[in-house]
Amino acid sequence: MSILDYFRKKLNRPRRVGSLTLEDVYVKGVETGVLWDYRKDSIPVWNYIKTLQQLRDEILYSKKRYPEVHRHLKLIKSRMIADYESKINRIWNDQRTGTYFEKGDKFEPYQIVSNHNLPMWDGLTAFNEFIAGESSDFFFFMGAGIGTTKPTFADPGLEDEKVRTDMRTSGDINADGIVLKSTAAFPTSVPTEASGFSEFGAFDSDNELSSRMEYRVTITPALAHVQNVTFMQASHTIVLQAVLNVE
């Protein structure tokens, strides 16, 4: 047994946090998987992602140079994400009539599936390391797989990963107060899986053998992606909260 495996085994044991155990304490989050038509929807979805990326670059540039502009751009981006998510929620609630992309294209994904996530212990400790300046290996990568086993705090990776993409080029990550939002669009060239894609997670590297996983989530039913016909978009939200009375 490796040192890493030893500590992961130890972390599976209950830890006291006030009157609770570690299993009762979690960072609230949710993952939404969307399946799009490649021919019809790729342009409006990618336009949305590219706009988020452009706003991200402008936000970074203006942070210290133009504080007022920076705050205004942050607000614009947050509202844009909220509007996009509200469209997904409308479709989720079968309100398809009158739901459009910004330029008038119909907002009609094939499939939407959502479920609560489980942040990994590796992810929680990494957040502290970022604040302490001990690490700059941020969770820029999102993976998708076909595993169905329920996540645990000590999962080292996805159960059966099939693809991983860099959200800096194929998606976006946004900080909105205590809410962290990320999204990734996977290429249509991802091979078809008979069982569909049922698990997602974020990682600090594109190396499956050495990366740490921020969170893992499984969804049911799986996204029925078909190579060169559809493409998957996964969006993730985490609400970071303080935990008091730690023993």
mmCIF file of C-alpha atoms in Angstrom, residues 12-212:
data_model
loop_
_atom_site.group_PDB
_atom_site.id
_atom_site.type_symbol
_atom_site.label_atom_id
_atom_site.label_comp_id
_atom_site.label_asym_id
_atom_site.label_seq_id
_atom_site.Cartn_x
_atom_site.Cartn_y
_atom_site.Cartn_z
ATOM 1 C CA ASN A 12 -12.646 7.283 5.084
ATOM 2 C CA ARG A 13 -13.010 6.989 8.857
ATOM 3 C CA PRO A 14 -15.493 9.349 10.558
ATOM 4 C CA ARG A 15 -14.019 12.653 11.791
ATOM 5 C CA ARG A 16 -15.761 14.790 14.409
ATOM 6 C CA VAL A 17 -16.812 18.316 13.437
ATOM 7 C CA GLY A 18 -18.770 19.610 16.392
ATOM 8 C CA SER A 19 -21.520 17.035 16.830
ATOM 9 C CA LEU A 20 -21.169 15.843 13.222
ATOM 10 C CA THR A 21 -18.860 13.497 11.346
ATOM 11 C CA LEU A 22 -16.972 14.346 8.171
ATOM 12 C CA GLU A 23 -19.606 12.395 6.219
ATOM 13 C CA ASP A 24 -22.214 14.949 7.359
ATOM 14 C CA VAL A 25 -20.142 17.954 6.283
ATOM 15 C CA TYR A 26 -19.948 18.842 2.614
ATOM 16 C CA VAL A 27 -19.636 21.764 0.248
ATOM 17 C CA LYS A 28 -22.970 22.291 -1.426
ATOM 18 C CA GLY A 29 -22.743 21.839 -5.173
ATOM 19 C CA VAL A 30 -24.547 20.588 -8.234
ATOM 20 C CA GLU A 31 -23.562 19.344 -11.691
ATOM 21 C CA THR A 32 -25.711 19.741 -14.796
ATOM 22 C CA GLY A 33 -25.003 17.702 -17.908
ATOM 23 C CA VAL A 34 -26.451 18.895 -21.220
ATOM 24 C CA LEU A 35 -26.461 17.051 -24.531
ATOM 25 C CA TRP A 36 -26.519 19.247 -27.640
ATOM 26 C CA ASP A 37 -26.942 18.673 -31.364
ATOM 27 C CA TYR A 38 -23.529 19.258 -32.962
ATOM 28 C CA ARG A 39 -24.777 20.735 -36.249
ATOM 29 C CA LYS A 40 -27.527 22.930 -34.838
ATOM 30 C CA ASP A 41 -26.207 24.016 -31.447
ATOM 31 C CA SER A 42 -22.403 24.130 -31.628
ATOM 32 C CA ILE A 43 -22.203 27.752 -32.865
ATOM 33 C CA PRO A 44 -24.482 29.365 -30.221
ATOM 34 C CA VAL A 45 -23.020 27.278 -27.370
ATOM 35 C CA TRP A 46 -19.446 28.065 -28.380
ATOM 36 C CA ASN A 47 -20.324 31.743 -28.843
ATOM 37 C CA TYR A 48 -21.514 31.743 -25.237
ATOM 38 C CA ILE A 49 -18.308 30.085 -24.015
ATOM 39 C CA LYS A 50 -16.052 32.375 -26.053
ATOM 40 C CA THR A 51 -17.836 35.428 -24.668
ATOM 41 C CA LEU A 52 -17.246 34.149 -21.124
ATOM 42 C CA GLN A 53 -13.569 33.661 -21.931
ATOM 43 C CA GLN A 54 -13.249 37.174 -23.351
ATOM 44 C CA LEU A 55 -14.882 38.621 -20.251
ATOM 45 C CA ARG A 56 -12.514 36.570 -18.084
ATOM 46 C CA ASP A 57 -9.493 38.075 -19.869
ATOM 47 C CA GLU A 58 -10.866 41.606 -19.477
ATOM 48 C CA ILE A 59 -11.654 40.985 -15.801
ATOM 49 C CA LEU A 60 -8.087 39.837 -15.139
ATOM 50 C CA TYR A 61 -6.634 42.816 -17.033
ATOM 51 C CA SER A 62 -8.770 45.434 -15.256
ATOM 52 C CA LYS A 63 -8.577 44.065 -11.696
ATOM 53 C CA LYS A 64 -5.816 46.389 -10.443
ATOM 54 C CA ARG A 65 -5.780 48.907 -13.269
ATOM 55 C CA TYR A 66 -9.458 49.868 -13.371
ATOM 56 C CA PRO A 67 -11.317 48.682 -10.228
ATOM 57 C CA GLU A 68 -14.682 50.168 -11.241
ATOM 58 C CA VAL A 69 -14.525 48.585 -14.688
ATOM 59 C CA HIS A 70 -13.492 45.310 -13.064
ATOM 60 C CA ARG A 71 -16.563 45.263 -10.804
ATOM 61 C CA HIS A 72 -18.826 46.132 -13.732
ATOM 62 C CA LEU A 73 -17.401 43.322 -15.886
ATOM 63 C CA LYS A 74 -17.795 40.834 -13.034
ATOM 64 C CA LEU A 75 -21.457 41.772 -12.776
ATOM 65 C CA ILE A 76 -21.995 41.439 -16.533
ATOM 66 C CA LYS A 77 -20.413 37.986 -16.585
ATOM 67 C CA SER A 78 -22.356 36.763 -13.553
ATOM 68 C CA ARG A 79 -25.639 37.924 -15.074
ATOM 69 C CA MET A 80 -24.780 36.272 -18.377
ATOM 70 C CA ILE A 81 -24.148 32.939 -16.637
ATOM 71 C CA ALA A 82 -27.334 33.301 -14.588
ATOM 72 C CA ASP A 83 -29.357 33.958 -17.761
ATOM 73 C CA TYR A 84 -27.892 30.868 -19.457
ATOM 74 C CA GLU A 85 -28.606 28.720 -16.410
ATOM 75 C CA SER A 86 -32.179 30.017 -16.236
ATOM 76 C CA LYS A 87 -32.694 28.815 -19.816
ATOM 77 C CA ILE A 88 -31.446 25.362 -18.843
ATOM 78 C CA ASN A 89 -33.816 25.388 -15.867
ATOM 79 C CA ARG A 90 -36.711 26.333 -18.129
ATOM 80 C CA ILE A 91 -36.019 23.361 -20.378
ATOM 81 C CA TRP A 92 -35.536 21.162 -17.297
ATOM 82 C CA ASN A 93 -39.064 22.186 -16.255
ATOM 83 C CA ASP A 94 -40.430 21.516 -19.773
ATOM 84 C CA GLN A 95 -40.906 25.215 -20.599
ATOM 85 C CA ARG A 96 -39.495 25.010 -24.101
ATOM 86 C CA THR A 97 -41.674 27.668 -25.726
ATOM 87 C CA GLY A 98 -39.939 31.034 -25.896
ATOM 88 C CA THR A 99 -36.483 29.815 -24.829
ATOM 89 C CA TYR A 100 -33.790 31.158 -27.158
ATOM 90 C CA PHE A 101 -30.083 31.894 -27.329
ATOM 91 C CA GLU A 102 -29.051 35.545 -27.356
ATOM 92 C CA LYS A 103 -29.116 35.828 -31.163
ATOM 93 C CA GLY A 104 -32.477 34.126 -31.586
ATOM 94 C CA ASP A 105 -31.484 30.482 -32.087
ATOM 95 C CA LYS A 106 -33.804 28.045 -30.339
ATOM 96 C CA PHE A 107 -32.476 26.755 -27.026
ATOM 97 C CA GLU A 108 -33.328 23.070 -27.459
ATOM 98 C CA PRO A 109 -30.843 20.565 -25.987
ATOM 99 C CA TYR A 110 -31.566 16.870 -26.446
ATOM 100 C CA GLN A 111 -31.073 16.035 -22.784
ATOM 101 C CA ILE A 112 -30.494 17.676 -19.393
ATOM 102 C CA VAL A 113 -29.492 15.740 -16.271
ATOM 103 C CA SER A 114 -28.588 17.209 -12.880
ATOM 104 C CA ASN A 115 -27.365 15.899 -9.549
ATOM 105 C CA HIS A 116 -25.568 17.016 -6.372
ATOM 106 C CA ASN A 117 -21.814 16.588 -6.340
ATOM 107 C CA LEU A 118 -19.381 15.346 -3.695
ATOM 108 C CA PRO A 119 -16.164 17.378 -3.249
ATOM 109 C CA MET A 120 -13.153 15.161 -2.618
ATOM 110 C CA TRP A 121 -10.868 15.489 0.389
ATOM 111 C CA ASP A 122 -8.110 16.280 -2.117
ATOM 112 C CA GLY A 123 -10.244 19.148 -3.420
ATOM 113 C CA LEU A 124 -11.022 20.580 0.004
ATOM 114 C CA THR A 125 -7.378 20.507 1.096
ATOM 115 C CA ALA A 126 -6.332 22.074 -2.214
ATOM 116 C CA PHE A 127 -8.590 25.096 -1.576
ATOM 117 C CA ASN A 128 -6.669 25.720 1.659
ATOM 118 C CA GLU A 129 -3.352 25.319 -0.156
ATOM 119 C CA PHE A 130 -4.413 27.930 -2.724
ATOM 120 C CA ILE A 131 -5.178 30.427 0.045
ATOM 121 C CA ALA A 132 -1.909 29.651 1.831
ATOM 122 C CA GLY A 133 0.093 30.038 -1.366
ATOM 123 C CA GLU A 134 1.272 26.426 -1.134
ATOM 124 C CA SER A 135 -0.104 25.402 -4.527
ATOM 125 C CA SER A 136 -0.988 26.950 -7.873
ATOM 126 C CA ASP A 137 -2.187 23.711 -9.485
ATOM 127 C CA PHE A 138 -5.728 24.891 -10.026
ATOM 128 C CA PHE A 139 -8.650 22.699 -11.107
ATOM 129 C CA PHE A 140 -8.664 23.723 -14.757
ATOM 130 C CA PHE A 141 -9.574 20.330 -16.243
ATOM 131 C CA MET A 142 -12.902 18.510 -16.420
ATOM 132 C CA GLY A 143 -13.216 14.808 -17.073
ATOM 133 C CA ALA A 144 -16.132 12.631 -18.151
ATOM 134 C CA GLY A 145 -16.567 8.898 -17.786
ATOM 135 C CA ILE A 146 -18.988 6.008 -17.599
ATOM 136 C CA GLY A 147 -18.657 5.002 -13.940
ATOM 137 C CA THR A 148 -21.794 4.636 -11.830
ATOM 138 C CA THR A 149 -20.489 3.872 -8.336
ATOM 139 C CA LYS A 150 -21.579 6.403 -5.713
ATOM 140 C CA PRO A 151 -18.763 8.918 -4.969
ATOM 141 C CA THR A 152 -16.829 8.851 -1.686
ATOM 142 C CA PHE A 153 -14.591 11.511 -0.116
ATOM 143 C CA ALA A 154 -11.438 9.534 -0.933
ATOM 144 C CA ASP A 155 -12.024 8.712 -4.613
ATOM 145 C CA PRO A 156 -8.654 9.133 -6.394
ATOM 146 C CA GLY A 157 -10.296 9.741 -9.785
ATOM 147 C CA LEU A 158 -13.274 8.909 -11.942
ATOM 148 C CA GLU A 159 -14.276 5.269 -11.915
ATOM 149 C CA ASP A 160 -13.936 4.870 -15.686
ATOM 150 C CA GLU A 161 -12.740 8.089 -17.312
ATOM 151 C CA LYS A 162 -12.994 8.444 -21.097
ATOM 152 C CA VAL A 163 -12.146 12.078 -21.864
ATOM 153 C CA ARG A 164 -10.644 15.162 -20.193
ATOM 154 C CA THR A 165 -10.696 18.737 -21.444
ATOM 155 C CA ASP A 166 -9.091 22.035 -20.417
ATOM 156 C CA MET A 167 -11.716 24.540 -19.264
ATOM 157 C CA ARG A 168 -9.399 27.463 -20.057
ATOM 158 C CA THR A 169 -9.834 26.720 -23.778
ATOM 159 C CA SER A 170 -12.998 24.575 -23.876
ATOM 160 C CA GLY A 171 -15.018 26.220 -21.134
ATOM 161 C CA ASP A 172 -14.833 28.747 -18.334
ATOM 162 C CA ILE A 173 -14.421 29.103 -14.567
ATOM 163 C CA ASN A 174 -16.048 31.989 -12.699
ATOM 164 C CA ALA A 175 -15.923 33.208 -9.094
ATOM 165 C CA ASP A 176 -19.146 34.918 -8.007
ATOM 166 C CA GLY A 177 -18.907 35.763 -4.317
ATOM 167 C CA ILE A 178 -18.823 32.433 -2.432
ATOM 168 C CA VAL A 179 -20.109 30.584 -5.511
ATOM 169 C CA LEU A 180 -17.661 28.919 -7.896
ATOM 170 C CA LYS A 181 -19.029 28.065 -11.339
ATOM 171 C CA SER A 182 -17.339 26.113 -14.107
ATOM 172 C CA THR A 183 -18.419 24.791 -17.481
ATOM 173 C CA ALA A 184 -16.820 22.636 -20.177
ATOM 174 C CA ALA A 185 -17.862 21.592 -23.662
ATOM 175 C CA PHE A 186 -16.472 18.253 -24.806
ATOM 176 C CA PRO A 187 -15.665 17.729 -28.499
ATOM 177 C CA THR A 188 -18.128 15.871 -30.686
ATOM 178 C CA SER A 189 -15.270 13.501 -31.604
ATOM 179 C CA VAL A 190 -15.535 11.793 -28.196
ATOM 180 C CA PRO A 191 -16.361 8.140 -29.013
ATOM 181 C CA THR A 192 -19.848 6.822 -28.370
ATOM 182 C CA GLU A 193 -20.276 4.750 -25.210
ATOM 183 C CA ALA A 194 -23.112 2.216 -25.144
ATOM 184 C CA SER A 195 -23.861 2.984 -21.501
ATOM 185 C CA GLY A 196 -23.673 6.768 -21.965
ATOM 186 C CA PHE A 197 -21.635 9.232 -19.902
ATOM 187 C CA SER A 198 -22.590 9.092 -16.254
ATOM 188 C CA GLU A 199 -19.769 10.677 -14.205
ATOM 189 C CA PHE A 200 -17.889 13.966 -14.196
ATOM 190 C CA GLY A 201 -15.109 15.522 -12.134
ATOM 191 C CA ALA A 202 -12.595 18.387 -12.091
ATOM 192 C CA PHE A 203 -8.814 17.918 -11.925
ATOM 193 C CA ASP A 204 -5.662 19.972 -11.429
ATOM 194 C CA SER A 205 -3.806 18.364 -14.349
ATOM 195 C CA ASP A 206 -4.408 16.649 -17.663
ATOM 196 C CA ASN A 207 -2.344 13.691 -16.402
ATOM 197 C CA GLU A 208 -4.720 10.971 -15.191
ATOM 198 C CA LEU A 209 -1.967 9.271 -13.169
ATOM 199 C CA SER A 210 -0.809 12.223 -11.056
ATOM 200 C CA SER A 211 -3.714 14.681 -10.844
ATOM 201 C CA ARG A 212 -5.886 15.513 -7.851
#
